[in-house]
Amino acid sequence: MSSSLSRNAESAAHSNACAQCGFSLWLPIAALDVSTLGLYNDARFPGRCILALNDHAEDFALIPEKLAFEFVLDARHAARAIAIAMKVPRVNYAILGNAEPHVHFHLIPRNPSDDPVPNRSPWNHPDPVRKLAPDLRDEIRSGIAAALEHLRNPNTRD
């Protein structure tokens, strides 16, 4: 992980729990403009992430328009980084709000060639959630962080 993003992830790890509802990310990767990206430890979809809005809000439709726009831009940047790092043609986006009282995106990389249900929702995957191997988990986090860094600063070397 690049030094600036690793510091960024460490900072996010210590400060990402929402003071109002307690929502927090499992494995923070990076702080973006108005949100924090974290890896969701799911071996069925390596690179699956959660992008949590930094400000507390329970309903995406009720956040101020400028903040909603900035959050969607963060989601686009994060999804591009996930697609690059995971070498997938598509990333699914979902905002549900049924289980957690804090606005967040699910960003789920999809590759039809190795997906048992490529034309269905990720929640229809036939296998149970299982954790990534620790080395792979760390490699994915580093890859996504590096892709984000490159997207933010395209003139930097890898």
Tab-separated table of N, CA and C in Angstrom:
chain	number	residue	atom	x	y	z
A	1	MET	N	0.864	-1.168	0.000
A	1	MET	CA	0.000	0.000	0.000
A	1	MET	C	0.904	1.223	0.000
A	2	SER	N	0.579	2.217	-0.793
A	2	SER	CA	1.400	3.418	-0.812
A	2	SER	C	1.369	4.070	0.561
A	3	SER	N	2.451	4.788	0.889
A	3	SER	CA	2.536	5.345	2.241
A	3	SER	C	1.414	6.335	2.531
A	4	SER	N	1.039	7.174	1.547
A	4	SER	CA	-0.019	8.149	1.829
A	4	SER	C	-1.358	7.462	2.027
A	5	LEU	N	-1.645	6.445	1.235
A	5	LEU	CA	-2.915	5.754	1.417
A	5	LEU	C	-2.895	4.851	2.630
A	6	SER	N	-1.738	4.293	2.993
A	6	SER	CA	-1.719	3.471	4.200
A	6	SER	C	-1.958	4.343	5.431
A	7	ARG	N	-1.376	5.554	5.448
A	7	ARG	CA	-1.673	6.479	6.550
A	7	ARG	C	-3.151	6.859	6.513
A	8	ASN	N	-3.662	7.079	5.311
A	8	ASN	CA	-5.062	7.425	5.115
A	8	ASN	C	-5.955	6.301	5.655
A	9	ALA	N	-5.614	5.065	5.344
A	9	ALA	CA	-6.403	3.919	5.808
A	9	ALA	C	-6.289	3.770	7.323
A	10	GLU	N	-5.105	3.977	7.866
A	10	GLU	CA	-4.947	3.883	9.316
A	10	GLU	C	-5.781	4.944	10.014
A	11	SER	N	-5.753	6.165	9.474
A	11	SER	CA	-6.564	7.239	10.042
A	11	SER	C	-8.043	6.888	9.956
A	12	ALA	N	-8.459	6.368	8.811
A	12	ALA	CA	-9.857	5.984	8.632
A	12	ALA	C	-10.232	4.868	9.601
A	13	ALA	N	-9.321	3.952	9.838
A	13	ALA	CA	-9.602	2.824	10.728
A	13	ALA	C	-9.904	3.296	12.142
A	14	HIS	N	-9.247	4.371	12.550
A	14	HIS	CA	-9.443	4.853	13.914
A	14	HIS	C	-10.608	5.826	14.044
A	15	SER	N	-11.065	6.374	12.919
A	15	SER	CA	-12.063	7.424	13.036
A	15	SER	C	-13.324	7.174	12.228
A	16	ASN	N	-13.508	5.958	11.691
A	16	ASN	CA	-14.626	5.803	10.777
A	16	ASN	C	-15.925	5.389	11.442
A	17	ALA	N	-15.936	5.039	12.710
A	17	ALA	CA	-17.194	4.671	13.360
A	17	ALA	C	-18.059	5.911	13.525
A	18	CYS	N	-19.287	5.809	13.073
A	18	CYS	CA	-20.217	6.932	13.179
A	18	CYS	C	-20.568	7.165	14.648
A	19	ALA	N	-20.431	8.406	15.097
A	19	ALA	CA	-20.725	8.750	16.491
A	19	ALA	C	-22.204	8.585	16.820
A	20	GLN	N	-23.078	8.698	15.804
A	20	GLN	CA	-24.515	8.598	16.064
A	20	GLN	C	-25.027	7.163	16.070
A	21	CYS	N	-24.572	6.347	15.109
A	21	CYS	CA	-25.153	5.004	14.990
A	21	CYS	C	-24.143	3.883	15.195
A	22	GLY	N	-22.841	4.213	15.212
A	22	GLY	CA	-21.815	3.206	15.430
A	22	GLY	C	-21.401	2.441	14.184
A	23	PHE	N	-21.994	2.732	13.025
A	23	PHE	CA	-21.634	2.036	11.790
A	23	PHE	C	-20.157	2.237	11.512
A	24	SER	N	-19.456	1.148	11.185
A	24	SER	CA	-18.039	1.266	10.852
A	24	SER	C	-17.674	0.214	9.817
A	25	LEU	N	-16.560	0.445	9.168
A	25	LEU	CA	-16.073	-0.458	8.135
A	25	LEU	C	-15.201	-1.536	8.742
A	26	TRP	N	-15.234	-2.704	8.138
A	26	TRP	CA	-14.400	-3.809	8.627
A	26	TRP	C	-12.927	-3.539	8.374
A	27	LEU	N	-12.598	-3.259	7.115
A	27	LEU	CA	-11.203	-3.132	6.713
A	27	LEU	C	-11.021	-1.854	5.881
A	28	PRO	N	-10.863	-0.701	6.535
A	28	PRO	CA	-10.732	0.556	5.785
A	28	PRO	C	-9.577	0.518	4.790
A	29	ILE	N	-9.824	1.125	3.638
A	29	ILE	CA	-8.808	1.224	2.587
A	29	ILE	C	-8.348	2.666	2.443
A	30	ALA	N	-9.307	3.594	2.307
A	30	ALA	CA	-8.943	4.992	2.065
A	30	ALA	C	-10.102	5.918	2.360
A	31	ALA	N	-9.758	7.138	2.756
A	31	ALA	CA	-10.747	8.205	2.880
A	31	ALA	C	-10.830	8.907	1.537
A	32	LEU	N	-12.049	9.102	1.045
A	32	LEU	CA	-12.272	9.852	-0.188
A	32	LEU	C	-12.774	11.241	0.206
A	33	ASP	N	-13.439	11.951	-0.680
A	33	ASP	CA	-13.831	13.322	-0.380
A	33	ASP	C	-14.884	13.429	0.723
A	34	VAL	N	-15.950	12.625	0.655
A	34	VAL	CA	-17.022	12.715	1.651
A	34	VAL	C	-17.371	11.350	2.243
A	35	SER	N	-16.514	10.362	1.981
A	35	SER	CA	-16.809	9.004	2.403
A	35	SER	C	-15.520	8.238	2.659
A	36	THR	N	-15.678	7.042	3.200
A	36	THR	CA	-14.544	6.168	3.461
A	36	THR	C	-14.819	4.822	2.833
A	37	LEU	N	-13.809	4.298	2.127
A	37	LEU	CA	-13.918	3.010	1.451
A	37	LEU	C	-13.289	1.923	2.303
A	38	GLY	N	-14.001	0.807	2.434
A	38	GLY	CA	-13.461	-0.335	3.163
A	38	GLY	C	-13.774	-1.627	2.446
A	39	LEU	N	-12.906	-2.604	2.615
A	39	LEU	CA	-13.094	-3.920	2.011
A	39	LEU	C	-14.105	-4.720	2.817
A	40	TYR	N	-15.014	-5.361	2.116
A	40	TYR	CA	-15.974	-6.291	2.713
A	40	TYR	C	-15.362	-7.664	2.505
A	41	ASN	N	-15.091	-8.380	3.548
A	41	ASN	CA	-14.331	-9.617	3.485
A	41	ASN	C	-15.208	-10.763	2.971
A	42	ASP	N	-15.326	-10.860	1.641
A	42	ASP	CA	-16.229	-11.820	1.000
A	42	ASP	C	-15.512	-12.492	-0.165
A	43	ALA	N	-15.119	-13.755	0.018
A	43	ALA	CA	-14.361	-14.480	-0.997
A	43	ALA	C	-15.182	-14.774	-2.246
A	44	ARG	N	-16.502	-14.702	-2.161
A	44	ARG	CA	-17.327	-14.919	-3.355
A	44	ARG	C	-17.136	-13.791	-4.353
A	45	PHE	N	-16.886	-12.583	-3.852
A	45	PHE	CA	-16.699	-11.394	-4.679
A	45	PHE	C	-15.441	-10.674	-4.203
A	46	PRO	N	-14.256	-11.195	-4.545
A	46	PRO	CA	-13.024	-10.528	-4.113
A	46	PRO	C	-13.015	-9.079	-4.590
A	47	GLY	N	-12.749	-8.176	-3.673
A	47	GLY	CA	-12.757	-6.755	-3.981
A	47	GLY	C	-14.066	-6.071	-3.633
A	48	ARG	N	-15.027	-6.828	-3.114
A	48	ARG	CA	-16.294	-6.210	-2.686
A	48	ARG	C	-15.987	-5.189	-1.595
A	49	CYS	N	-16.578	-4.016	-1.723
A	49	CYS	CA	-16.298	-2.946	-0.765
A	49	CYS	C	-17.585	-2.287	-0.279
A	50	ILE	N	-17.441	-1.586	0.821
A	50	ILE	CA	-18.480	-0.711	1.351
A	50	ILE	C	-17.909	0.701	1.322
A	51	LEU	N	-18.694	1.624	0.813
A	51	LEU	CA	-18.316	3.039	0.798
A	51	LEU	C	-19.291	3.755	1.714
A	52	ALA	N	-18.819	4.167	2.879
A	52	ALA	CA	-19.682	4.769	3.902
A	52	ALA	C	-19.577	6.290	3.866
A	53	LEU	N	-20.719	6.943	3.845
A	53	LEU	CA	-20.771	8.395	3.940
A	53	LEU	C	-20.172	8.797	5.287
A	54	ASN	N	-19.302	9.793	5.302
A	54	ASN	CA	-18.686	10.216	6.560
A	54	ASN	C	-19.701	10.843	7.510
A	55	ASP	N	-20.613	11.668	6.974
A	55	ASP	CA	-21.651	12.281	7.803
A	55	ASP	C	-22.747	11.254	8.070
A	56	HIS	N	-23.335	11.321	9.244
A	56	HIS	CA	-24.444	10.413	9.522
A	56	HIS	C	-25.681	10.842	8.746
A	57	ALA	N	-26.270	9.869	8.062
A	57	ALA	CA	-27.561	10.040	7.402
A	57	ALA	C	-28.168	8.653	7.281
A	58	GLU	N	-29.481	8.583	7.397
A	58	GLU	CA	-30.147	7.287	7.324
A	58	GLU	C	-30.824	7.033	5.998
A	59	ASP	N	-31.021	8.079	5.192
A	59	ASP	CA	-31.737	7.925	3.931
A	59	ASP	C	-31.040	8.750	2.860
A	60	PHE	N	-30.563	8.090	1.812
A	60	PHE	CA	-29.856	8.771	0.734
A	60	PHE	C	-30.707	9.896	0.134
A	61	ALA	N	-32.004	9.690	0.030
A	61	ALA	CA	-32.890	10.690	-0.576
A	61	ALA	C	-32.990	11.966	0.248
A	62	LEU	N	-32.596	11.915	1.510
A	62	LEU	CA	-32.746	13.079	2.385
A	62	LEU	C	-31.454	13.854	2.628
A	63	ILE	N	-30.335	13.390	2.073
A	63	ILE	CA	-29.104	14.156	2.277
A	63	ILE	C	-29.088	15.341	1.318
A	64	PRO	N	-28.402	16.412	1.694
A	64	PRO	CA	-28.359	17.591	0.819
A	64	PRO	C	-27.834	17.228	-0.576
A	65	GLU	N	-28.350	17.902	-1.588
A	65	GLU	CA	-28.031	17.571	-2.980
A	65	GLU	C	-26.535	17.612	-3.271
A	66	LYS	N	-25.846	18.632	-2.791
A	66	LYS	CA	-24.399	18.732	-3.042
A	66	LYS	C	-23.661	17.546	-2.430
A	67	LEU	N	-24.029	17.152	-1.223
A	67	LEU	CA	-23.402	16.006	-0.570
A	67	LEU	C	-23.713	14.718	-1.327
A	68	ALA	N	-24.938	14.572	-1.799
A	68	ALA	CA	-25.314	13.381	-2.576
A	68	ALA	C	-24.474	13.298	-3.848
A	69	PHE	N	-24.302	14.417	-4.513
A	69	PHE	CA	-23.501	14.461	-5.730
A	69	PHE	C	-22.051	14.064	-5.426
A	70	GLU	N	-21.479	14.634	-4.370
A	70	GLU	CA	-20.097	14.314	-4.002
A	70	GLU	C	-19.953	12.844	-3.619
A	71	PHE	N	-20.966	12.288	-2.951
A	71	PHE	CA	-20.943	10.886	-2.555
A	71	PHE	C	-20.985	9.981	-3.788
A	72	VAL	N	-21.803	10.333	-4.753
A	72	VAL	CA	-21.865	9.554	-5.991
A	72	VAL	C	-20.527	9.642	-6.739
A	73	LEU	N	-19.903	10.814	-6.741
A	73	LEU	CA	-18.575	10.925	-7.363
A	73	LEU	C	-17.567	10.029	-6.646
A	74	ASP	N	-17.602	10.009	-5.316
A	74	ASP	CA	-16.723	9.095	-4.570
A	74	ASP	C	-16.991	7.645	-4.978
A	75	ALA	N	-18.265	7.297	-5.130
A	75	ALA	CA	-18.620	5.924	-5.520
A	75	ALA	C	-18.067	5.594	-6.902
A	76	ARG	N	-18.144	6.540	-7.809
A	76	ARG	CA	-17.593	6.313	-9.149
A	76	ARG	C	-16.081	6.112	-9.094
A	77	HIS	N	-15.387	6.943	-8.332
A	77	HIS	CA	-13.929	6.804	-8.218
A	77	HIS	C	-13.575	5.457	-7.580
A	78	ALA	N	-14.278	5.112	-6.521
A	78	ALA	CA	-14.009	3.841	-5.847
A	78	ALA	C	-14.290	2.661	-6.775
A	79	ALA	N	-15.400	2.715	-7.503
A	79	ALA	CA	-15.743	1.621	-8.416
A	79	ALA	C	-14.705	1.475	-9.525
A	80	ARG	N	-14.220	2.598	-10.046
A	80	ARG	CA	-13.167	2.525	-11.077
A	80	ARG	C	-11.916	1.872	-10.516
A	81	ALA	N	-11.546	2.236	-9.295
A	81	ALA	CA	-10.362	1.639	-8.674
A	81	ALA	C	-10.567	0.137	-8.437
A	82	ILE	N	-11.742	-0.241	-7.982
A	82	ILE	CA	-12.046	-1.659	-7.759
A	82	ILE	C	-11.970	-2.419	-9.076
A	83	ALA	N	-12.572	-1.873	-10.136
A	83	ALA	CA	-12.557	-2.544	-11.439
A	83	ALA	C	-11.133	-2.714	-11.957
A	84	ILE	N	-10.313	-1.686	-11.784
A	84	ILE	CA	-8.915	-1.773	-12.227
A	84	ILE	C	-8.166	-2.821	-11.415
A	85	ALA	N	-8.267	-2.727	-10.103
A	85	ALA	CA	-7.516	-3.634	-9.231
A	85	ALA	C	-7.947	-5.088	-9.394
A	86	MET	N	-9.245	-5.300	-9.582
A	86	MET	CA	-9.760	-6.668	-9.649
A	86	MET	C	-9.878	-7.182	-11.084
A	87	LYS	N	-9.602	-6.302	-12.050
A	87	LYS	CA	-9.659	-6.670	-13.472
A	87	LYS	C	-11.012	-7.274	-13.843
A	88	VAL	N	-12.070	-6.526	-13.505
A	88	VAL	CA	-13.437	-6.961	-13.805
A	88	VAL	C	-14.096	-5.951	-14.740
A	89	PRO	N	-15.055	-6.407	-15.558
A	89	PRO	CA	-15.717	-5.503	-16.487
A	89	PRO	C	-16.851	-4.686	-15.876
A	90	ARG	N	-17.301	-5.054	-14.675
A	90	ARG	CA	-18.476	-4.379	-14.101
A	90	ARG	C	-18.365	-4.349	-12.579
A	91	VAL	N	-18.905	-3.281	-12.023
A	91	VAL	CA	-19.076	-3.185	-10.576
A	91	VAL	C	-20.546	-2.872	-10.334
A	92	ASN	N	-21.197	-3.674	-9.481
A	92	ASN	CA	-22.582	-3.395	-9.093
A	92	ASN	C	-22.579	-2.393	-7.951
A	93	TYR	N	-23.580	-1.500	-7.971
A	93	TYR	CA	-23.757	-0.492	-6.923
A	93	TYR	C	-25.083	-0.782	-6.229
A	94	ALA	N	-25.101	-0.684	-4.904
A	94	ALA	CA	-26.372	-0.847	-4.191
A	94	ALA	C	-26.373	0.039	-2.957
A	95	ILE	N	-27.500	0.697	-2.744
A	95	ILE	CA	-27.778	1.402	-1.495
A	95	ILE	C	-29.094	0.817	-1.009
A	96	LEU	N	-29.060	0.118	0.106
A	96	LEU	CA	-30.258	-0.569	0.563
A	96	LEU	C	-30.888	0.118	1.770
A	97	GLY	N	-30.177	0.174	2.876
A	97	GLY	CA	-30.705	0.847	4.061
A	97	GLY	C	-31.623	0.017	4.934
A	98	ASN	N	-31.718	-1.278	4.678
A	98	ASN	CA	-32.607	-2.112	5.476
A	98	ASN	C	-31.990	-2.573	6.793
A	99	ALA	N	-30.703	-2.859	6.786
A	99	ALA	CA	-30.070	-3.452	7.956
A	99	ALA	C	-29.280	-2.450	8.793
A	100	GLU	N	-28.685	-1.464	8.152
A	100	GLU	CA	-27.844	-0.496	8.858
A	100	GLU	C	-28.434	0.905	8.708
A	101	PRO	N	-28.526	1.652	9.795
A	101	PRO	CA	-29.109	3.001	9.731
A	101	PRO	C	-28.096	4.069	9.336
A	102	HIS	N	-27.251	3.759	8.342
A	102	HIS	CA	-26.230	4.711	7.904
A	102	HIS	C	-26.062	4.557	6.394
A	103	VAL	N	-26.118	5.649	5.660
A	103	VAL	CA	-26.028	5.597	4.198
A	103	VAL	C	-24.656	5.063	3.779
A	104	HIS	N	-24.699	4.034	2.939
A	104	HIS	CA	-23.480	3.452	2.394
A	104	HIS	C	-23.792	2.730	1.089
A	105	PHE	N	-22.810	2.700	0.214
A	105	PHE	CA	-22.876	1.935	-1.022
A	105	PHE	C	-22.249	0.574	-0.800
A	106	HIS	N	-22.828	-0.437	-1.414
A	106	HIS	CA	-22.151	-1.715	-1.625
A	106	HIS	C	-21.586	-1.629	-3.036
A	107	LEU	N	-20.300	-1.871	-3.201
A	107	LEU	CA	-19.638	-1.860	-4.504
A	107	LEU	C	-19.104	-3.276	-4.725
A	108	ILE	N	-19.708	-3.971	-5.686
A	108	ILE	CA	-19.451	-5.404	-5.832
A	108	ILE	C	-18.909	-5.694	-7.224
A	109	PRO	N	-17.625	-6.080	-7.298
A	109	PRO	CA	-17.046	-6.401	-8.605
A	109	PRO	C	-17.692	-7.671	-9.166
A	110	ARG	N	-17.987	-7.635	-10.461
A	110	ARG	CA	-18.626	-8.783	-11.109
A	110	ARG	C	-17.866	-9.153	-12.373
A	111	ASN	N	-17.630	-10.427	-12.533
A	111	ASN	CA	-16.997	-10.955	-13.732
A	111	ASN	C	-17.841	-12.120	-14.222
A	112	PRO	N	-18.610	-11.941	-15.289
A	112	PRO	CA	-19.522	-12.997	-15.742
A	112	PRO	C	-18.839	-14.336	-16.004
A	113	SER	N	-17.559	-14.312	-16.355
A	113	SER	CA	-16.882	-15.574	-16.698
A	113	SER	C	-16.654	-16.482	-15.497
A	114	ASP	N	-16.656	-15.940	-14.283
A	114	ASP	CA	-16.448	-16.811	-13.121
A	114	ASP	C	-17.524	-16.640	-12.048
A	115	ASP	N	-18.682	-16.146	-12.455
A	115	ASP	CA	-19.788	-15.898	-11.531
A	115	ASP	C	-20.893	-16.921	-11.792
A	116	PRO	N	-21.297	-17.693	-10.780
A	116	PRO	CA	-22.344	-18.702	-11.008
A	116	PRO	C	-23.724	-18.113	-11.303
A	117	VAL	N	-23.952	-16.845	-10.971
A	117	VAL	CA	-25.234	-16.184	-11.253
A	117	VAL	C	-24.970	-14.796	-11.851
A	118	PRO	N	-24.338	-14.732	-13.033
A	118	PRO	CA	-23.904	-13.441	-13.565
A	118	PRO	C	-25.035	-12.472	-13.900
A	119	ASN	N	-26.218	-12.973	-14.133
A	119	ASN	CA	-27.333	-12.104	-14.496
A	119	ASN	C	-28.295	-11.868	-13.345
A	120	ARG	N	-27.844	-12.161	-12.137
A	120	ARG	CA	-28.702	-11.976	-10.970
A	120	ARG	C	-27.975	-11.141	-9.933
A	121	SER	N	-28.708	-10.690	-8.972
A	121	SER	CA	-28.148	-9.891	-7.886
A	121	SER	C	-27.090	-10.692	-7.128
A	122	PRO	N	-26.074	-10.021	-6.599
A	122	PRO	CA	-25.076	-10.730	-5.792
A	122	PRO	C	-25.697	-11.431	-4.580
A	123	TRP	N	-26.838	-10.942	-4.121
A	123	TRP	CA	-27.488	-11.559	-2.975
A	123	TRP	C	-28.113	-12.907	-3.343
A	124	ASN	N	-28.156	-13.217	-4.646
A	124	ASN	CA	-28.648	-14.515	-5.103
A	124	ASN	C	-27.520	-15.519	-5.310
A	125	HIS	N	-26.300	-15.174	-4.903
A	125	HIS	CA	-25.173	-16.087	-5.059
A	125	HIS	C	-25.454	-17.348	-4.242
A	126	PRO	N	-25.235	-18.534	-4.827
A	126	PRO	CA	-25.594	-19.778	-4.136
A	126	PRO	C	-24.673	-20.153	-2.973
A	127	ASP	N	-23.465	-19.616	-2.938
A	127	ASP	CA	-22.523	-19.973	-1.879
A	127	ASP	C	-22.665	-19.046	-0.677
A	128	PRO	N	-22.393	-19.565	0.515
A	128	PRO	CA	-22.420	-18.690	1.694
A	128	PRO	C	-21.209	-17.755	1.691
A	129	VAL	N	-21.351	-16.634	2.384
A	129	VAL	CA	-20.221	-15.713	2.536
A	129	VAL	C	-19.105	-16.452	3.257
A	130	ARG	N	-17.906	-16.306	2.733
A	130	ARG	CA	-16.729	-16.847	3.407
A	130	ARG	C	-15.607	-15.826	3.282
A	131	LYS	N	-14.723	-15.829	4.254
A	131	LYS	CA	-13.672	-14.819	4.303
A	131	LYS	C	-12.560	-15.112	3.306
A	132	LEU	N	-11.897	-14.050	2.888
A	132	LEU	CA	-10.724	-14.148	2.037
A	132	LEU	C	-9.535	-14.633	2.862
A	133	ALA	N	-8.603	-15.300	2.217
A	133	ALA	CA	-7.347	-15.650	2.875
A	133	ALA	C	-6.641	-14.343	3.238
A	134	PRO	N	-5.999	-14.273	4.411
A	134	PRO	CA	-5.383	-13.008	4.840
A	134	PRO	C	-4.425	-12.390	3.823
A	135	ASP	N	-3.589	-13.202	3.176
A	135	ASP	CA	-2.654	-12.646	2.187
A	135	ASP	C	-3.393	-12.040	1.005
A	136	LEU	N	-4.437	-12.719	0.526
A	136	LEU	CA	-5.224	-12.207	-0.587
A	136	LEU	C	-5.973	-10.947	-0.180
A	137	ARG	N	-6.507	-10.956	1.022
A	137	ARG	CA	-7.217	-9.778	1.543
A	137	ARG	C	-6.298	-8.555	1.541
A	138	ASP	N	-5.076	-8.727	2.038
A	138	ASP	CA	-4.125	-7.615	2.088
A	138	ASP	C	-3.713	-7.172	0.683
A	139	GLU	N	-3.545	-8.137	-0.219
A	139	GLU	CA	-3.183	-7.821	-1.608
A	139	GLU	C	-4.300	-7.024	-2.289
A	140	ILE	N	-5.538	-7.410	-2.051
A	140	ILE	CA	-6.676	-6.700	-2.641
A	140	ILE	C	-6.753	-5.273	-2.100
A	141	ARG	N	-6.618	-5.115	-0.792
A	141	ARG	CA	-6.654	-3.773	-0.199
A	141	ARG	C	-5.564	-2.896	-0.791
A	142	SER	N	-4.358	-3.441	-0.907
A	142	SER	CA	-3.237	-2.686	-1.477
A	142	SER	C	-3.492	-2.341	-2.938
A	143	GLY	N	-4.050	-3.297	-3.686
A	143	GLY	CA	-4.326	-3.053	-5.102
A	143	GLY	C	-5.359	-1.964	-5.315
A	144	ILE	N	-6.420	-1.996	-4.518
A	144	ILE	CA	-7.452	-0.961	-4.637
A	144	ILE	C	-6.891	0.394	-4.208
A	145	ALA	N	-6.120	0.414	-3.126
A	145	ALA	CA	-5.508	1.666	-2.671
A	145	ALA	C	-4.580	2.233	-3.741
A	146	ALA	N	-3.783	1.375	-4.369
A	146	ALA	CA	-2.864	1.830	-5.425
A	146	ALA	C	-3.644	2.356	-6.626
A	147	ALA	N	-4.729	1.690	-6.997
A	147	ALA	CA	-5.549	2.149	-8.123
A	147	ALA	C	-6.185	3.502	-7.805
A	148	LEU	N	-6.666	3.674	-6.575
A	148	LEU	CA	-7.218	4.975	-6.168
A	148	LEU	C	-6.151	6.062	-6.249
A	149	GLU	N	-4.983	5.760	-5.758
A	149	GLU	CA	-3.878	6.724	-5.786
A	149	GLU	C	-3.560	7.110	-7.229
A	150	HIS	N	-3.500	6.125	-8.110
A	150	HIS	CA	-3.191	6.400	-9.513
A	150	HIS	C	-4.297	7.239	-10.168
A	151	LEU	N	-5.553	6.936	-9.868
A	151	LEU	CA	-6.663	7.703	-10.430
A	151	LEU	C	-6.657	9.146	-9.942
A	152	ARG	N	-6.271	9.338	-8.677
A	152	ARG	CA	-6.210	10.702	-8.115
A	152	ARG	C	-5.012	11.475	-8.637
A	153	ASN	N	-3.906	10.763	-8.853
A	153	ASN	CA	-2.657	11.380	-9.286
A	153	ASN	C	-2.091	10.593	-10.453
A	154	PRO	N	-2.637	10.756	-11.652
A	154	PRO	CA	-2.252	9.919	-12.782
A	154	PRO	C	-0.797	10.086	-13.218
A	155	ASN	N	-0.136	11.141	-12.792
A	155	ASN	CA	1.264	11.343	-13.191
A	155	ASN	C	2.252	10.665	-12.261
A	156	THR	N	1.767	10.001	-11.192
A	156	THR	CA	2.678	9.318	-10.282
A	156	THR	C	3.016	7.944	-10.867
A	157	ARG	N	4.187	7.459	-10.509
A	157	ARG	CA	4.613	6.126	-10.973
A	157	ARG	C	4.069	5.059	-10.045
A	158	ASP	N	3.861	3.866	-10.591
A	158	ASP	CA	3.377	2.732	-9.776
A	158	ASP	C	4.493	2.182	-8.924
